[in-house]
GROMACS .gro file of C-alpha atoms in nm:
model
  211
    1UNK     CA    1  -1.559   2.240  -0.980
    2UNK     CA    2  -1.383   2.320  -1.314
    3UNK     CA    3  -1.334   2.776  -1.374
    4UNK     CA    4  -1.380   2.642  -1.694
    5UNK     CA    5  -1.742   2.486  -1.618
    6UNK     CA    6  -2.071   2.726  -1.530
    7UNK     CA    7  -2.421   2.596  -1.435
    8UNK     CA    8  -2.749   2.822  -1.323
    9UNK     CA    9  -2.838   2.869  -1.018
   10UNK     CA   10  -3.221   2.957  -1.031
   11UNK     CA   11  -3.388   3.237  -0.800
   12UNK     CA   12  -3.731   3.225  -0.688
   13UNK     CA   13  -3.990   3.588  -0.774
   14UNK     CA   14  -3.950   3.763  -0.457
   15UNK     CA   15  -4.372   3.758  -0.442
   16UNK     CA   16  -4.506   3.405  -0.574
   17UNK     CA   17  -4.891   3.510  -0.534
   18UNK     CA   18  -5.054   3.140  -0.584
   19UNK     CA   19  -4.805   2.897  -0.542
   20UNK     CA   20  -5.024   2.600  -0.630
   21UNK     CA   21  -5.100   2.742  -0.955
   22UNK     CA   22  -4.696   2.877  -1.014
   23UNK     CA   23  -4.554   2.521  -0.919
   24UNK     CA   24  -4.641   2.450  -1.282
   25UNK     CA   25  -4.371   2.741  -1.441
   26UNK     CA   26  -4.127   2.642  -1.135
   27UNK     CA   27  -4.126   2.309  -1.315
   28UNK     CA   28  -4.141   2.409  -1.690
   29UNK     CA   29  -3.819   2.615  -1.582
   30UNK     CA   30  -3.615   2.318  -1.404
   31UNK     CA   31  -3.700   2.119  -1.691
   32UNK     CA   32  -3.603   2.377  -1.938
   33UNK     CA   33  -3.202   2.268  -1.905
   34UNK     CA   34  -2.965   2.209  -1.662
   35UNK     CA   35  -3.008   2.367  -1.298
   36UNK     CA   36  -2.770   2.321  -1.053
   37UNK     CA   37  -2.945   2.459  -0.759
   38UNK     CA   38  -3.266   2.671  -0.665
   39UNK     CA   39  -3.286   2.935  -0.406
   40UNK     CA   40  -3.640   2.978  -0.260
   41UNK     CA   41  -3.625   3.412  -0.207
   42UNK     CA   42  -3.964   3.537  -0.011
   43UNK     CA   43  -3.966   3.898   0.134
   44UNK     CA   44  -4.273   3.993   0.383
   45UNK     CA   45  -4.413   3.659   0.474
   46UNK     CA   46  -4.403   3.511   0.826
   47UNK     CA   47  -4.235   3.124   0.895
   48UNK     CA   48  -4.601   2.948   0.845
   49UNK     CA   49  -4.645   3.148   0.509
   50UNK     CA   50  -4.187   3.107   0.357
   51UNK     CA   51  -4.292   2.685   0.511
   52UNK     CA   52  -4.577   2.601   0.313
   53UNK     CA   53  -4.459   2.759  -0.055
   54UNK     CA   54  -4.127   2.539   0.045
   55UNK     CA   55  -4.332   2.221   0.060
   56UNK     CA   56  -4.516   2.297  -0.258
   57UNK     CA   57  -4.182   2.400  -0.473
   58UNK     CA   58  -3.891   2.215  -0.296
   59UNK     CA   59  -4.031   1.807  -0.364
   60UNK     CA   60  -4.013   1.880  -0.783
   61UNK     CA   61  -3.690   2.046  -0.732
   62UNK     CA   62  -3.503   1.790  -0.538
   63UNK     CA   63  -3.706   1.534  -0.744
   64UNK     CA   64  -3.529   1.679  -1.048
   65UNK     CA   65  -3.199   1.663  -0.883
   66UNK     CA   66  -3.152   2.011  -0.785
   67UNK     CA   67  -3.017   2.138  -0.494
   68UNK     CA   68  -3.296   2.384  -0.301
   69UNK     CA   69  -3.153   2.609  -0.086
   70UNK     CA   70  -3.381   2.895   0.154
   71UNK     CA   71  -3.262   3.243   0.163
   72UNK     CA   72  -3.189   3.386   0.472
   73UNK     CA   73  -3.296   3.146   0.726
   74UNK     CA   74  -3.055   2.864   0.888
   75UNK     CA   75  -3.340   2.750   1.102
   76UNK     CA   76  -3.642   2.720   0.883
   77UNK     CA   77  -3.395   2.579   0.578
   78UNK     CA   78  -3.332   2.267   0.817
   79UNK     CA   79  -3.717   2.242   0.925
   80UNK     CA   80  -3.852   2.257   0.602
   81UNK     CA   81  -3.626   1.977   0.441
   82UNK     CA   82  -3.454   2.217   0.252
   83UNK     CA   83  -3.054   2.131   0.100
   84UNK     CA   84  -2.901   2.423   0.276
   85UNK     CA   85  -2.928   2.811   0.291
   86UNK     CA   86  -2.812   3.142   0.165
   87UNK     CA   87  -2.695   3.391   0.419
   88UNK     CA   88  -2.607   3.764   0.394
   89UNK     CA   89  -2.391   3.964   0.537
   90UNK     CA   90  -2.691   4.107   0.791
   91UNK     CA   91  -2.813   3.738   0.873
   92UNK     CA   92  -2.709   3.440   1.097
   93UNK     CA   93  -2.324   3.410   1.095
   94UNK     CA   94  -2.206   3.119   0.893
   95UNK     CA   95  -2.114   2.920   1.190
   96UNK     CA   96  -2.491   2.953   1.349
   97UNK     CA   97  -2.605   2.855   0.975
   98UNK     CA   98  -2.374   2.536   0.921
   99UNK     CA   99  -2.467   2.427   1.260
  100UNK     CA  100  -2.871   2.473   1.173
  101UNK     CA  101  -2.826   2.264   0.863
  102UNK     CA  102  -2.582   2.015   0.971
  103UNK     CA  103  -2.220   1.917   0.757
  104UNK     CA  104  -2.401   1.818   0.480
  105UNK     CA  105  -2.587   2.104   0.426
  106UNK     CA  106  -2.476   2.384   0.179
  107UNK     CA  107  -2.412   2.740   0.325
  108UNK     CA  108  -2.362   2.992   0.045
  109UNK     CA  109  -2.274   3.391   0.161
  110UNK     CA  110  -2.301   3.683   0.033
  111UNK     CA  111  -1.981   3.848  -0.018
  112UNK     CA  112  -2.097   4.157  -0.243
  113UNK     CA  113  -1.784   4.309  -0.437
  114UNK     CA  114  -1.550   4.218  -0.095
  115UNK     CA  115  -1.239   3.966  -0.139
  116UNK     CA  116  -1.159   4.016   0.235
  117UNK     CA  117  -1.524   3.876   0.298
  118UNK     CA  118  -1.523   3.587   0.036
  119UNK     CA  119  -1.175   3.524   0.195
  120UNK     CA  120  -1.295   3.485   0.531
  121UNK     CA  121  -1.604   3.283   0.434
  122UNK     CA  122  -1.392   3.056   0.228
  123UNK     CA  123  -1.166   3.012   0.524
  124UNK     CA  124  -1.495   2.966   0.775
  125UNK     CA  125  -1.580   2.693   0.576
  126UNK     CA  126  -1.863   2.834   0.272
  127UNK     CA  127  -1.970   2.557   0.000
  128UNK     CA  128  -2.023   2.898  -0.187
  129UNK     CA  129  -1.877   3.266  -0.210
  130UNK     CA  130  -2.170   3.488  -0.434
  131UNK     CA  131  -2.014   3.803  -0.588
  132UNK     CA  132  -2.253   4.090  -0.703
  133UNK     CA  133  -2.469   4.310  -0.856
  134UNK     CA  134  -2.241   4.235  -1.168
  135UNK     CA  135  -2.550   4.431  -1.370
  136UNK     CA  136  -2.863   4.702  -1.273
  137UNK     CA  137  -3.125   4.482  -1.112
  138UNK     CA  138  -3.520   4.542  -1.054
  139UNK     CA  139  -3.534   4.196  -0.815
  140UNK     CA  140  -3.364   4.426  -0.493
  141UNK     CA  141  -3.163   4.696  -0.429
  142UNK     CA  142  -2.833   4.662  -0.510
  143UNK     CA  143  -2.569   4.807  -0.272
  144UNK     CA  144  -2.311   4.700  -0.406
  145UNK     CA  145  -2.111   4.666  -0.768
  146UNK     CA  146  -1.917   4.402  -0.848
  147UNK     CA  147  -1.658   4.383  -1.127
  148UNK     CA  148  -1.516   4.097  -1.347
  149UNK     CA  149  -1.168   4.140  -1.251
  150UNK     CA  150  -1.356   3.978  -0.918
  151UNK     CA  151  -1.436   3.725  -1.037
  152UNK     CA  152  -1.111   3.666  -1.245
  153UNK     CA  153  -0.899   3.671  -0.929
  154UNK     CA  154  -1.132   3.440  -0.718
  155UNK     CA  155  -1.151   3.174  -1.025
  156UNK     CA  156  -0.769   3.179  -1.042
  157UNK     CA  157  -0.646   3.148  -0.683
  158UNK     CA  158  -0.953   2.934  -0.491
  159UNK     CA  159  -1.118   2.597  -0.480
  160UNK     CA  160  -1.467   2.751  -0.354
  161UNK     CA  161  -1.689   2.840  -0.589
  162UNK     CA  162  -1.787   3.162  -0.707
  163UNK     CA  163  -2.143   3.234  -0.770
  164UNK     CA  164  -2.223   3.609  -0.992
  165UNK     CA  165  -2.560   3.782  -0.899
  166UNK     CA  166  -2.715   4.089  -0.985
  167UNK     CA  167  -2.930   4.159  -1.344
  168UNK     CA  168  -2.843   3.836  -1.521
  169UNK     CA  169  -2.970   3.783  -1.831
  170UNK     CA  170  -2.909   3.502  -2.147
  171UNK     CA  171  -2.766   3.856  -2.297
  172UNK     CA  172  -2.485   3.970  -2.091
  173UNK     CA  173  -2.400   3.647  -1.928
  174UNK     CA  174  -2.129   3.529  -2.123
  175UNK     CA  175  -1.834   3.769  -1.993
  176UNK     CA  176  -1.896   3.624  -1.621
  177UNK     CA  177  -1.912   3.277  -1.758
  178UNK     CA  178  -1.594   3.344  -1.928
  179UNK     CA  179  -1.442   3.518  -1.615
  180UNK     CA  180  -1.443   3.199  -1.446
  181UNK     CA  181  -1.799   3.211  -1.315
  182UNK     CA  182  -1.904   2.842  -1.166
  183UNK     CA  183  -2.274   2.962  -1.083
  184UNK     CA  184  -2.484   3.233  -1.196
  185UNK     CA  185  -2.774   3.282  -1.000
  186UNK     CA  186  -3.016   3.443  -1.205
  187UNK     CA  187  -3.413   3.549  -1.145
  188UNK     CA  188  -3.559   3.816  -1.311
  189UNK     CA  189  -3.341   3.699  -1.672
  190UNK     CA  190  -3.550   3.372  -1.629
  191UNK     CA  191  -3.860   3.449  -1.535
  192UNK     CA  192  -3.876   3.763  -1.738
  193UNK     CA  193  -3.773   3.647  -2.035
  194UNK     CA  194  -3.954   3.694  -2.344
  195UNK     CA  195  -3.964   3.331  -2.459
  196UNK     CA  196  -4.061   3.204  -2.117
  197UNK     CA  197  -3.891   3.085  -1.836
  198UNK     CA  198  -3.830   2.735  -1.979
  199UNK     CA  199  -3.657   2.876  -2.297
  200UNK     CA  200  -3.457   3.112  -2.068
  201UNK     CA  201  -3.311   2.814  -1.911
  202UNK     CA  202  -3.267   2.630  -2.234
  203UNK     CA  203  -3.045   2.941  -2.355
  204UNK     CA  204  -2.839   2.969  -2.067
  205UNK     CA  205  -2.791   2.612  -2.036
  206UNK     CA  206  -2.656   2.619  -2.439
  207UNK     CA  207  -2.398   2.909  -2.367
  208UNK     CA  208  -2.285   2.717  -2.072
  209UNK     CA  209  -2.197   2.441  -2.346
  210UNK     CA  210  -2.056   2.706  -2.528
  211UNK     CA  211  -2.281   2.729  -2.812
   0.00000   0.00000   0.00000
């Protein structure tokens, strides 16, 4: 993918209280512009619970051409006929992941503000390298700050892309886009947004254009 080029990658609401009812906004939002991926992100449920909001919200995604991709979980991304999974530093290693979803399936990591760990992933075979918090966010704690300089130096010297997390809104977005940014994976700067979700992603999909 082009440094020059930048498309969203869309973040579930950590709690999604009545998924049958939300599945309506999920699709206003993927709708809303272009959406290169969507990460399903659920804290405190058990397998049964994270399974069934997948098969309500992951057939419009992939039905819309986006990527859907599970956080956290190798084995539940594959059973659930999910695209591939995001893994952290404190989950499965990559090679237990890529092996769960096959060598088709996308494995993104978590490499926080660490080029030695974006580095290794890159070199253990990541489709993805995600840099953050870039800005404050209220979705989780952030541990860790990353800086644009980051993202500068990964843009200039790898092939894998680079995805920015961390407080992402239509506002500040445009100095990681111009860093060299491929994704950024935003959730609380769509869904929070004062326009709606679907206007969120109509704004970040014009400044991608460079309007």
């Amino acid at each position: 993918m082009s440094t020059h080029s930048c498309r969203l990658y869309l973040i579930t609401p950590p709690v999604i209280e009545n998924p049958f009812q939300w599945v309506n906004t999920w699709e206003e939002a993927l709708n809303g512009g272009d959406v290169a991926c969507a990460q399903i992100r659920l804290k405190g449920l058990d397998d049964d619970q994270i399974a069934r909001i997948v098969d309500v919200l992951r057939p419009p995604a992939q039905r819309a051409g986006v990527a859907v991709l599970l956080n956290d979980r190798p084995d539940l991304a594959f059973e659930t006929g999910c695209d591939g999974v995001h893994i952290g530093q404190e989950d499965a290693t990559l090679a237990a992941a890529r092996k769960a979803v096959g060598k088709d399936g996308i494995v993104g990591v978590t490499c926080h503000d660490s080029r030695h760990l974006a580095m290794e992933a890159g070199d253990q075979g990541a489709d993805y390298v995600a840099f953050g918090a870039f800005f404050p966010t209220e979705t989780k704690e952030a541990k860790f700050t990353a800086d644009l300089d980051l993202l500068r130096w990964w843009s200039e010297l790898f092939t894998v892309p680079a995805v920015a997390i961390g407080g992402i809104t239509v506002d500040n977005c445009r100095p990681l886009v111009e860093a060299g940014a491929d994704f950024l994976a935003v959730s609380g700067g769509v869904w929070n947004h004062v326009q709606g979700p679907a206007a969120a992603v109509a704004a970040f999909d014009r400044i991608f254009k460079g309007a």
